[in-house]
Short mmCIF file of C-alpha atoms in Angstrom, two decimals:
data_model
loop_
_atom_site.label_atom_id
_atom_site.label_comp_id
_atom_site.label_asym_id
_atom_site.label_seq_id
_atom_site.Cartn_x
_atom_site.Cartn_y
_atom_site.Cartn_z
CA MET A 59 11.64 -17.35 -12.66
CA LYS A 60 10.41 -15.15 -9.85
CA LYS A 61 9.73 -11.52 -10.60
CA LYS A 62 11.91 -9.34 -8.41
CA VAL A 63 10.11 -6.37 -6.88
CA ILE A 64 10.94 -3.18 -4.98
CA ILE A 65 8.11 -1.42 -3.14
CA ILE A 66 8.60 2.36 -3.01
CA GLY A 67 6.92 3.69 0.14
CA ALA A 68 6.92 5.59 3.41
CA ALA A 69 6.01 3.06 6.14
CA GLY A 70 2.30 2.63 5.50
CA ARG A 71 0.68 1.84 2.14
CA ASP A 72 3.87 0.04 1.10
CA PHE A 73 3.60 -2.51 3.92
CA HIS A 74 -0.13 -2.94 3.26
CA ASN A 75 0.44 -3.58 -0.45
CA PHE A 76 3.03 -6.18 0.43
CA ASN A 77 0.78 -7.86 3.00
CA THR A 78 -2.28 -8.04 0.77
CA TYR A 79 -0.75 -8.65 -2.65
CA TYR A 80 2.83 -9.97 -2.49
CA ARG A 81 3.41 -11.70 0.85
CA ASP A 82 2.34 -15.24 -0.06
CA GLN A 83 2.80 -15.12 -3.85
CA LYS A 84 5.66 -17.44 -4.75
CA GLU A 85 5.98 -15.99 -8.26
CA TYR A 86 7.23 -12.72 -6.75
CA GLU A 87 10.24 -11.87 -4.60
CA VAL A 88 10.14 -8.50 -2.89
CA VAL A 89 13.85 -7.74 -2.53
CA ALA A 90 13.53 -4.34 -0.82
CA PHE A 91 11.40 -1.47 0.34
CA THR A 92 12.53 2.11 -0.14
CA ALA A 93 11.50 4.84 2.31
CA SER A 94 10.58 8.48 1.75
CA GLN A 95 8.77 11.40 3.47
CA ILE A 96 9.23 10.14 7.05
CA PRO A 97 12.62 10.53 8.79
CA ASP A 98 14.59 7.73 10.44
CA ILE A 99 12.70 4.77 8.97
CA ASP A 100 15.23 3.67 6.35
CA ASP A 101 18.14 1.30 6.98
CA ARG A 102 15.77 -1.04 8.82
CA LYS A 103 14.02 -4.29 7.96
CA TYR A 104 10.45 -5.32 7.45
CA PRO A 105 10.66 -8.16 9.98
CA SER A 106 10.27 -11.83 9.15
CA GLU A 107 7.43 -12.11 11.71
CA LEU A 108 5.37 -9.86 9.42
CA ALA A 109 6.89 -10.76 6.06
CA GLY A 110 5.87 -14.43 6.27
CA GLU A 111 7.48 -17.78 5.60
CA LEU A 112 8.80 -16.79 2.17
CA TYR A 113 11.01 -14.15 3.84
CA PRO A 114 12.75 -15.78 6.82
CA GLU A 115 15.36 -12.98 6.91
CA GLY A 116 12.85 -10.17 6.56
CA ILE A 117 13.06 -7.49 3.85
CA PRO A 118 15.57 -4.61 3.97
CA ILE A 119 14.44 -0.96 3.82
CA TYR A 120 16.65 1.55 1.99
CA PRO A 121 16.50 5.31 1.34
CA GLN A 122 14.59 6.09 -1.85
CA ASP A 123 17.54 7.98 -3.33
CA GLN A 124 19.30 4.60 -3.72
CA LEU A 125 16.54 3.30 -6.02
CA PRO A 126 18.48 3.28 -9.36
CA THR A 127 21.40 1.43 -7.76
CA LEU A 128 19.09 -1.06 -6.03
CA ILE A 129 17.25 -1.86 -9.28
CA LYS A 130 20.52 -2.80 -10.97
CA GLU A 131 22.06 -4.54 -7.96
CA PHE A 132 19.04 -6.80 -7.39
CA VAL A 133 18.17 -7.10 -11.13
CA VAL A 134 14.68 -5.85 -10.34
CA ASP A 135 11.78 -6.45 -12.72
CA GLU A 136 9.19 -4.05 -11.32
CA CYS A 137 8.86 -1.23 -8.81
CA VAL A 138 5.58 -0.47 -7.08
CA PHE A 139 4.88 3.13 -6.05
CA ALA A 140 3.10 3.00 -2.68
CA TYR A 141 2.90 6.29 -0.81
CA SER A 142 0.54 9.22 -0.90
CA ASP A 143 0.00 12.97 -1.29
CA VAL A 144 2.40 13.27 -4.20
CA HIS A 145 2.05 15.58 -7.20
CA TYR A 146 1.60 13.77 -10.50
CA GLU A 147 4.87 15.25 -11.81
CA GLU A 148 6.73 13.67 -8.89
CA VAL A 149 5.05 10.29 -9.42
CA MET A 150 6.06 10.27 -13.06
CA ALA A 151 9.56 11.50 -12.21
CA VAL A 152 9.96 8.38 -10.06
CA SER A 153 8.54 6.35 -12.94
CA ALA A 154 11.21 7.76 -15.23
CA ILE A 155 13.95 6.84 -12.75
CA VAL A 156 12.58 3.30 -12.52
CA ASN A 157 12.19 2.86 -16.30
CA ALA A 158 15.62 4.34 -16.98
CA ALA A 159 17.13 1.75 -14.65
CA GLY A 160 15.38 -0.97 -16.66
CA ALA A 161 12.38 -1.92 -14.48
CA ASP A 162 8.61 -1.64 -14.91
CA PHE A 163 6.68 0.95 -12.90
CA LYS A 164 3.46 -0.17 -11.21
CA LEU A 165 0.55 1.25 -9.20
CA LEU A 166 -1.68 -1.18 -7.31
CA GLY A 167 -5.36 -0.27 -7.17
CA PRO A 168 -8.30 -0.97 -4.84
CA LYS A 169 -9.15 -4.39 -6.31
CA SER A 170 -5.68 -5.72 -5.48
CA THR A 171 -5.36 -4.20 -2.03
CA MET A 172 -8.76 -3.62 -0.39
CA ILE A 173 -10.00 -6.06 2.26
CA LYS A 174 -13.70 -6.90 2.63
CA SER A 175 -15.16 -6.54 6.13
CA LYS A 176 -17.94 -8.54 7.75
CA LYS A 177 -19.25 -5.24 9.11
CA PRO A 178 -20.50 -2.20 7.16
CA VAL A 179 -17.59 0.15 6.41
CA ILE A 180 -17.60 3.94 6.08
CA ALA A 181 -14.37 5.26 4.57
CA VAL A 182 -13.29 8.87 5.13
CA CYS A 183 -10.56 9.90 2.68
CA ALA A 184 -9.31 13.17 1.19
CA VAL A 185 -7.69 14.76 -1.84
CA ARG A 186 -4.82 16.28 0.19
CA THR A 187 -3.33 16.09 3.67
CA GLY A 188 -4.99 18.55 6.05
CA THR A 189 -8.42 18.89 4.41
CA GLY A 190 -10.32 17.88 7.55
CA LYS A 191 -10.66 14.09 7.53
CA SER A 192 -10.34 13.79 11.30
CA GLN A 193 -13.09 16.27 12.13
CA THR A 194 -15.29 14.58 9.52
CA SER A 195 -14.62 11.18 11.08
CA ARG A 196 -15.44 12.54 14.54
CA LYS A 197 -18.73 14.01 13.28
CA ILE A 198 -19.70 10.69 11.69
CA ILE A 199 -18.89 8.72 14.84
CA GLU A 200 -20.79 11.14 17.07
CA THR A 201 -23.83 10.96 14.78
CA LEU A 202 -23.83 7.15 14.75
CA LEU A 203 -23.29 6.96 18.52
CA GLU A 204 -26.39 9.12 18.99
CA LYS A 205 -28.26 6.42 17.06
CA GLY A 206 -27.09 3.80 19.57
CA LEU A 207 -24.55 2.23 17.21
CA LYS A 208 -21.08 1.06 18.25
CA VAL A 209 -18.42 2.41 15.93
CA VAL A 210 -14.80 1.29 15.82
CA ALA A 211 -12.35 3.55 13.99
CA VAL A 212 -9.40 2.10 12.09
CA ARG A 213 -6.69 4.62 11.26
CA HIS A 214 -4.38 4.59 8.26
CA PRO A 215 -0.93 3.30 9.34
CA MET A 216 1.87 5.34 10.88
CA PRO A 217 4.21 2.58 12.12
CA TYR A 218 7.55 4.22 12.77
CA GLY A 219 8.70 2.15 15.74
CA ASP A 220 8.93 -1.59 16.50
CA LEU A 221 6.91 -3.03 13.62
CA VAL A 222 6.30 -6.40 15.29
CA ALA A 223 5.00 -4.71 18.44
CA GLN A 224 2.86 -2.45 16.26
CA ARG A 225 1.24 -5.26 14.28
CA VAL A 226 -2.17 -4.62 15.89
CA GLN A 227 -2.70 -1.65 18.20
CA ARG A 228 -5.86 -0.75 20.13
CA PHE A 229 -6.30 2.72 21.64
CA ALA A 230 -9.09 3.23 24.18
CA THR A 231 -7.56 5.81 26.56
CA VAL A 232 -4.96 8.58 26.47
CA ASP A 233 -2.72 6.29 28.55
CA ASP A 234 -2.65 3.87 25.60
CA LEU A 235 -0.85 6.55 23.57
CA LYS A 236 2.01 6.47 26.04
CA LYS A 237 1.97 2.68 26.28
CA HIS A 238 2.43 2.38 22.52
CA GLU A 239 5.10 5.15 22.48
CA CYS A 240 3.19 7.19 19.91
CA THR A 241 4.79 9.99 17.93
CA ILE A 242 3.15 13.42 17.78
CA GLU A 243 1.73 12.56 14.35
CA GLU A 244 0.12 9.43 15.76
CA MET A 245 -1.22 11.25 18.82
CA GLU A 246 -2.72 13.96 16.61
CA GLU A 247 -4.85 11.30 14.96
CA TYR A 248 -5.68 9.02 17.91
CA GLU A 249 -6.11 11.44 20.82
CA PRO A 250 -9.17 13.33 19.50
CA HIS A 251 -10.95 9.96 19.19
CA VAL A 252 -10.03 8.44 22.55
CA ALA A 253 -10.66 11.73 24.36
CA ARG A 254 -14.28 11.32 23.23
CA GLY A 255 -14.43 7.68 24.30
CA ASN A 256 -14.01 6.19 20.80
CA ILE A 257 -12.00 3.02 20.17
CA VAL A 258 -9.25 3.28 17.54
CA TYR A 259 -7.19 0.54 15.93
CA ALA A 260 -4.03 0.98 13.87
CA GLY A 261 -0.74 -0.79 13.18
CA VAL A 262 0.85 -2.75 10.35
CA ASP A 263 -1.19 -5.85 9.48
CA TYR A 264 -4.58 -4.53 8.44
CA ALA A 265 -6.20 -7.93 7.92
CA SER A 266 -5.45 -8.80 11.55
CA ILE A 267 -6.47 -5.29 12.60
CA LEU A 268 -9.81 -5.64 10.85
CA GLU A 269 -10.51 -8.98 12.52
CA ALA A 270 -9.72 -7.47 15.92
CA ALA A 271 -11.87 -4.41 15.27
CA GLU A 272 -14.83 -6.48 14.09
CA ASN A 273 -14.59 -8.48 17.31
CA ASP A 274 -13.79 -5.60 19.65
CA PRO A 275 -14.67 -6.45 23.28
CA ASP A 276 -16.84 -3.32 23.52
CA GLY A 277 -18.81 -4.34 20.43
CA CYS A 278 -18.81 -3.19 16.81
CA ASP A 279 -21.69 -2.34 14.46
CA VAL A 280 -19.77 -0.17 11.99
CA ILE A 281 -16.12 0.12 10.94
CA LEU A 282 -14.98 3.66 10.18
CA TRP A 283 -11.86 3.93 8.03
CA ASP A 284 -10.06 7.14 9.09
CA GLY A 285 -7.77 7.77 6.15
CA GLY A 286 -4.26 9.19 6.09
CA ASN A 287 -2.80 11.79 3.72
CA ASN A 288 -4.86 11.46 0.51
CA ASP A 289 -4.70 7.66 0.26
CA PHE A 290 -7.68 5.52 -0.65
CA SER A 291 -9.11 3.06 1.86
CA PHE A 292 -7.50 -0.25 2.79
CA TYR A 293 -11.02 -1.65 3.34
CA GLU A 294 -13.78 -1.99 0.79
CA PRO A 295 -16.23 0.81 1.70
CA ASP A 296 -20.00 0.59 1.77
CA LEU A 297 -20.05 4.39 2.00
CA ALA A 298 -17.11 6.36 0.61
CA ILE A 299 -16.68 9.97 1.77
CA THR A 300 -13.94 12.23 0.40
CA VAL A 301 -13.03 15.65 1.85
CA LEU A 302 -11.78 18.51 -0.35
CA ASP A 303 -10.02 21.77 0.50
CA PRO A 304 -10.84 25.02 -1.38
CA HIS A 305 -7.64 26.56 0.01
CA ARG A 306 -5.89 24.36 -2.55
CA PRO A 307 -8.26 24.49 -5.57
CA GLY A 308 -7.27 22.17 -8.40
CA HIS A 309 -5.17 19.90 -6.20
CA GLU A 310 -8.02 17.37 -6.23
CA LEU A 311 -7.04 16.60 -9.85
CA THR A 312 -3.26 16.83 -9.63
CA TYR A 313 -2.15 14.78 -6.58
CA TYR A 314 -1.84 11.00 -6.29
CA PRO A 315 -3.82 9.11 -5.14
CA GLY A 316 -6.34 11.75 -4.00
CA GLU A 317 -8.09 11.81 -7.35
CA VAL A 318 -8.81 8.08 -6.91
CA SER A 319 -10.68 8.89 -3.69
CA LEU A 320 -12.55 11.71 -5.43
CA ARG A 321 -13.61 9.56 -8.38
CA THR A 322 -14.82 6.72 -6.12
CA ALA A 323 -16.62 8.90 -3.54
CA ASP A 324 -20.32 8.53 -2.78
CA VAL A 325 -20.13 11.85 -0.92
CA ALA A 326 -17.75 14.76 -1.58
CA ILE A 327 -17.39 17.29 1.26
CA ILE A 328 -16.06 20.76 0.43
CA ASN A 329 -14.68 21.82 3.81
CA LYS A 330 -13.44 25.20 5.08
CA VAL A 331 -15.94 27.24 3.02
CA ASP A 332 -15.99 29.80 5.84
CA SER A 333 -12.33 30.72 5.28
CA ALA A 334 -11.96 30.20 1.50
CA ASP A 335 -12.94 32.60 -1.30
CA GLU A 336 -15.96 31.96 -3.52
CA GLU A 337 -13.92 31.52 -6.70
CA SER A 338 -11.85 28.71 -5.15
CA ILE A 339 -14.96 26.99 -3.78
CA GLU A 340 -16.52 27.12 -7.25
CA ILE A 341 -13.39 25.61 -8.85
CA VAL A 342 -13.46 22.68 -6.43
CA GLU A 343 -17.21 22.15 -6.88
CA ASN A 344 -16.92 22.15 -10.67
CA ASN A 345 -14.02 19.68 -10.53
CA ILE A 346 -16.12 17.33 -8.40
CA LYS A 347 -18.96 17.49 -10.92
CA ARG A 348 -16.60 16.74 -13.80
CA ALA A 349 -14.67 13.92 -12.14
CA ASN A 350 -17.55 12.28 -10.26
CA PRO A 351 -20.97 13.62 -11.29
CA HIS A 352 -22.82 10.97 -9.28
CA SER A 353 -21.41 11.95 -5.88
CA LYS A 354 -23.43 13.99 -3.41
CA ILE A 355 -21.82 17.34 -2.57
CA ILE A 356 -21.86 18.66 1.00
CA LYS A 357 -20.45 22.07 1.92
CA ALA A 358 -19.07 22.52 5.41
CA GLU A 359 -17.36 25.01 7.68
CA SER A 360 -14.40 24.16 9.87
CA LYS A 361 -15.72 25.81 13.03
CA ILE A 362 -12.86 27.13 15.17
CA THR A 363 -12.94 27.74 18.92
CA VAL A 364 -10.13 29.00 21.18
CA ASP A 365 -9.59 28.16 24.86
CA HIS A 366 -8.16 31.56 25.86
CA PRO A 367 -8.80 34.19 23.15
CA GLY A 368 -7.40 36.91 25.40
CA LEU A 369 -3.92 35.51 24.81
CA ILE A 370 -4.18 36.34 21.09
CA LYS A 371 -5.72 39.79 20.60
CA ASP A 372 -3.04 42.48 20.08
CA LYS A 373 -0.31 39.97 20.99
CA ARG A 374 2.86 38.75 19.28
CA VAL A 375 2.22 35.03 18.86
CA LEU A 376 3.98 31.87 17.73
CA VAL A 377 1.59 29.58 15.86
CA VAL A 378 2.27 25.82 16.01
CA GLU A 379 0.32 23.84 13.42
CA ASP A 380 -0.12 20.18 12.43
CA GLY A 381 3.22 19.00 10.97
CA PRO A 382 2.18 16.88 7.95
CA THR A 383 -0.39 19.47 6.84
CA LEU A 384 2.38 22.06 6.54
CA THR A 385 5.16 19.84 5.21
CA HIS A 386 4.06 17.37 2.53
CA GLY A 387 0.55 18.87 2.64
CA GLU A 388 2.19 22.11 1.42
CA MET A 389 -0.09 24.42 3.43
CA THR A 390 1.26 27.71 4.79
CA ILE A 391 -1.52 28.16 7.37
CA GLY A 392 -3.74 26.05 9.61
CA ALA A 393 -6.49 26.47 12.18
CA GLY A 394 -4.18 28.34 14.56
CA THR A 395 -3.36 30.98 11.95
CA VAL A 396 -7.02 31.44 10.98
CA ALA A 397 -8.03 31.80 14.65
CA ALA A 398 -5.31 34.39 15.29
CA GLU A 399 -6.32 36.48 12.29
CA ARG A 400 -9.97 36.47 13.35
CA LEU A 401 -9.10 37.49 16.91
CA GLY A 402 -6.91 40.45 15.94
CA VAL A 403 -3.36 39.23 16.46
CA GLN A 404 -0.69 41.96 16.47
CA GLU A 405 2.12 39.91 14.88
CA PHE A 406 2.95 36.37 13.77
CA VAL A 407 6.46 35.73 15.08
CA ASP A 408 8.78 34.00 12.63
CA PRO A 409 10.13 30.83 14.33
CA ARG A 410 12.93 30.24 11.84
CA PRO A 411 15.60 32.35 13.62
CA TYR A 412 14.91 30.39 16.81
CA SER A 413 14.73 26.89 15.31
CA VAL A 414 17.20 24.19 16.28
CA GLY A 415 18.31 20.78 15.02
CA THR A 416 15.72 18.86 13.04
CA LEU A 417 13.36 21.85 12.97
CA THR A 418 16.03 23.89 11.17
CA ASP A 419 16.35 21.01 8.70
CA THR A 420 12.57 21.00 8.21
CA PHE A 421 12.51 24.71 7.35
CA GLU A 422 15.34 24.21 4.87
CA LYS A 423 13.57 21.28 3.20
CA TYR A 424 10.14 22.94 3.04
CA ALA A 425 10.96 26.43 1.81
CA HIS A 426 7.29 27.43 1.49
CA LEU A 427 6.89 27.58 5.28
CA GLY A 428 6.62 31.10 6.67
CA ASN A 429 5.74 32.42 10.12
CA VAL A 430 4.40 29.14 11.43
CA LEU A 431 6.02 26.21 13.24
CA PRO A 432 5.21 22.63 12.15
CA ALA A 433 4.70 20.31 15.13
CA MET A 434 7.28 17.72 14.09
CA GLY A 435 7.63 14.89 16.58
CA TYR A 436 8.47 11.59 14.93
CA GLY A 437 10.97 10.77 17.63
CA LYS A 438 12.59 11.87 20.88
CA GLN A 439 15.08 14.21 19.21
CA GLN A 440 12.40 16.01 17.20
CA LEU A 441 10.31 16.46 20.35
CA GLU A 442 13.29 17.98 22.13
CA ASP A 443 13.99 20.27 19.18
CA LEU A 444 10.33 21.31 19.04
CA GLU A 445 10.31 22.16 22.75
CA GLN A 446 13.56 24.14 22.55
CA THR A 447 12.43 26.04 19.44
CA ILE A 448 9.14 27.06 21.08
CA ASN A 449 10.74 28.03 24.37
CA GLN A 450 13.43 30.25 22.90
CA THR A 451 11.10 32.04 20.44
CA ASP A 452 10.56 35.68 21.41
CA CYS A 453 6.75 35.94 21.59
CA ASP A 454 3.93 36.84 24.00
CA ALA A 455 2.02 33.59 23.62
CA VAL A 456 1.90 30.28 21.76
CA ILE A 457 -1.12 29.16 19.74
CA ILE A 458 -1.41 25.37 19.55
CA GLY A 459 -3.24 24.57 16.33
CA THR A 460 -2.52 20.84 16.45
CA PRO A 461 -5.24 18.26 17.26
CA ILE A 462 -3.50 17.33 20.53
CA ASP A 463 -2.55 19.16 23.70
CA LEU A 464 1.15 19.72 23.06
CA SER A 465 1.68 20.77 26.67
CA ARG A 466 1.04 17.14 27.61
CA VAL A 467 4.15 15.95 25.77
CA ILE A 468 6.50 18.93 25.96
CA ASN A 469 7.10 21.74 28.48
CA ILE A 470 6.12 25.21 27.21
CA ASN A 471 7.64 28.09 29.18
CA LYS A 472 5.24 30.84 28.10
CA PRO A 473 1.45 31.39 27.97
CA TYR A 474 -0.33 29.20 25.43
CA THR A 475 -3.81 28.46 24.18
CA ARG A 476 -5.31 25.62 22.17
CA VAL A 477 -7.40 25.93 19.04
CA HIS A 478 -10.14 23.37 18.33
CA TYR A 479 -11.95 22.76 15.05
CA ASP A 480 -15.09 20.82 14.18
CA LEU A 481 -17.08 20.11 11.04
CA GLU A 482 -20.37 21.93 10.59
CA GLU A 483 -22.32 21.33 7.41
CA ILE A 484 -24.20 24.09 5.63
CA GLY A 485 -27.65 23.38 4.22
CA SER A 486 -28.70 20.11 2.60
CA PRO A 487 -27.61 17.41 2.02
CA ASP A 488 -25.74 16.91 5.29
CA LEU A 489 -24.07 13.97 7.02
CA LYS A 490 -27.15 13.16 9.09
CA GLU A 491 -29.20 12.57 5.93
CA VAL A 492 -26.41 10.48 4.38
CA LEU A 493 -25.99 8.39 7.54
CA ASP A 494 -29.73 7.89 7.99
CA ASP A 495 -29.80 6.33 4.51
CA PHE A 496 -26.74 4.22 5.38
CA ILE A 497 -28.41 2.91 8.56
CA VAL A 498 -31.55 1.93 6.67
CA LYS A 499 -29.63 0.30 3.82
CA HIS A 500 -27.60 -1.88 6.20
CA ASP A 501 -30.47 -2.58 8.63
CA LEU A 502 -28.57 -1.02 11.53
CA LYS A 503 -31.48 0.71 13.26
CA LYS A 504 -31.48 -0.05 16.98
#
């Protein structure tokens, strides 16, 4: 008898777990995926072209709130939890729903899901969304490039469109973002890389993606895993780096699966020490030492620069921040807010009275959000709602705290300025020392 399985996910880790663990195992039958966190991805199918010969009709995707009914309807034996940045209470609440419906609850770990590369792999992960993985990844790539090494970045999946077309994606220029019809969330992760001339791969099938990255036409000496949310790496790392956020002290031990990344890290980076208080930094440092006493600890600042600071001082501003950091990352501020405070803003304008459509829904769902606008853009409608919300907000200027130039994808009818942020380590050890050791260990010196 085949074991019947439902994979509980959000269009990312769930597909990877299926591809690496379940796809070709005849003793299992994955009867459904359920979808959460990301809008407009349920009521679809994981296509047969990706699901393999055991699934000629593909696999249906349902909303997660139908899980109890689905377990009984399909007589499911086990449910696999496969998405990230979730508080332990929520994980176990889902477990209770699954067990109450009669099925087993399962979490797949690194041994079952990680793929081994032919190239040395550096994995950059985090304990929460919005800790500073991207700026850490950029700093690592820039350091290795200075050593003459060719680095290919592979980004955690965000496949919200045509899954077959997104099986393997390569991004080398900003034009590639348009070609692949990227959402704002995808652009926020890919654009900072390609703007610096870095190659980025992403998609759905991470075994095929790895093979393509290892054989990239521009060459590849090192694979850099650029993680998403607080998930652990899809690839077996030779150097594991985890970023922590002292603005959310204690979260490194209470959110799944971020603690996995902390406990398996070779290097733990406490970021944003320039804007966090000493007590919070100490809490995070002590938690690292308790959970993973063998990891090296690096402290770093998130250095913020502003294109046009004159648009902020003594002005009434609307701050637009990275969407996922504010929503399921549960932050109330981002780089744009910090920059405005430092430059003497007069007032943070509340966007909620001016919000429309899906942005109004977002504010209702995430009640912790205050005078800041999350840059939601998973589809055309959200982009339109974002543009309309910004343009009808009564403010002197807009601060763009997202990693991309929003004015490239929407029209902003008032003065705006971009905020940039980069990782800058404090003292020793630092990333240069860590990477020098990595280069020697893997005989990568040019």
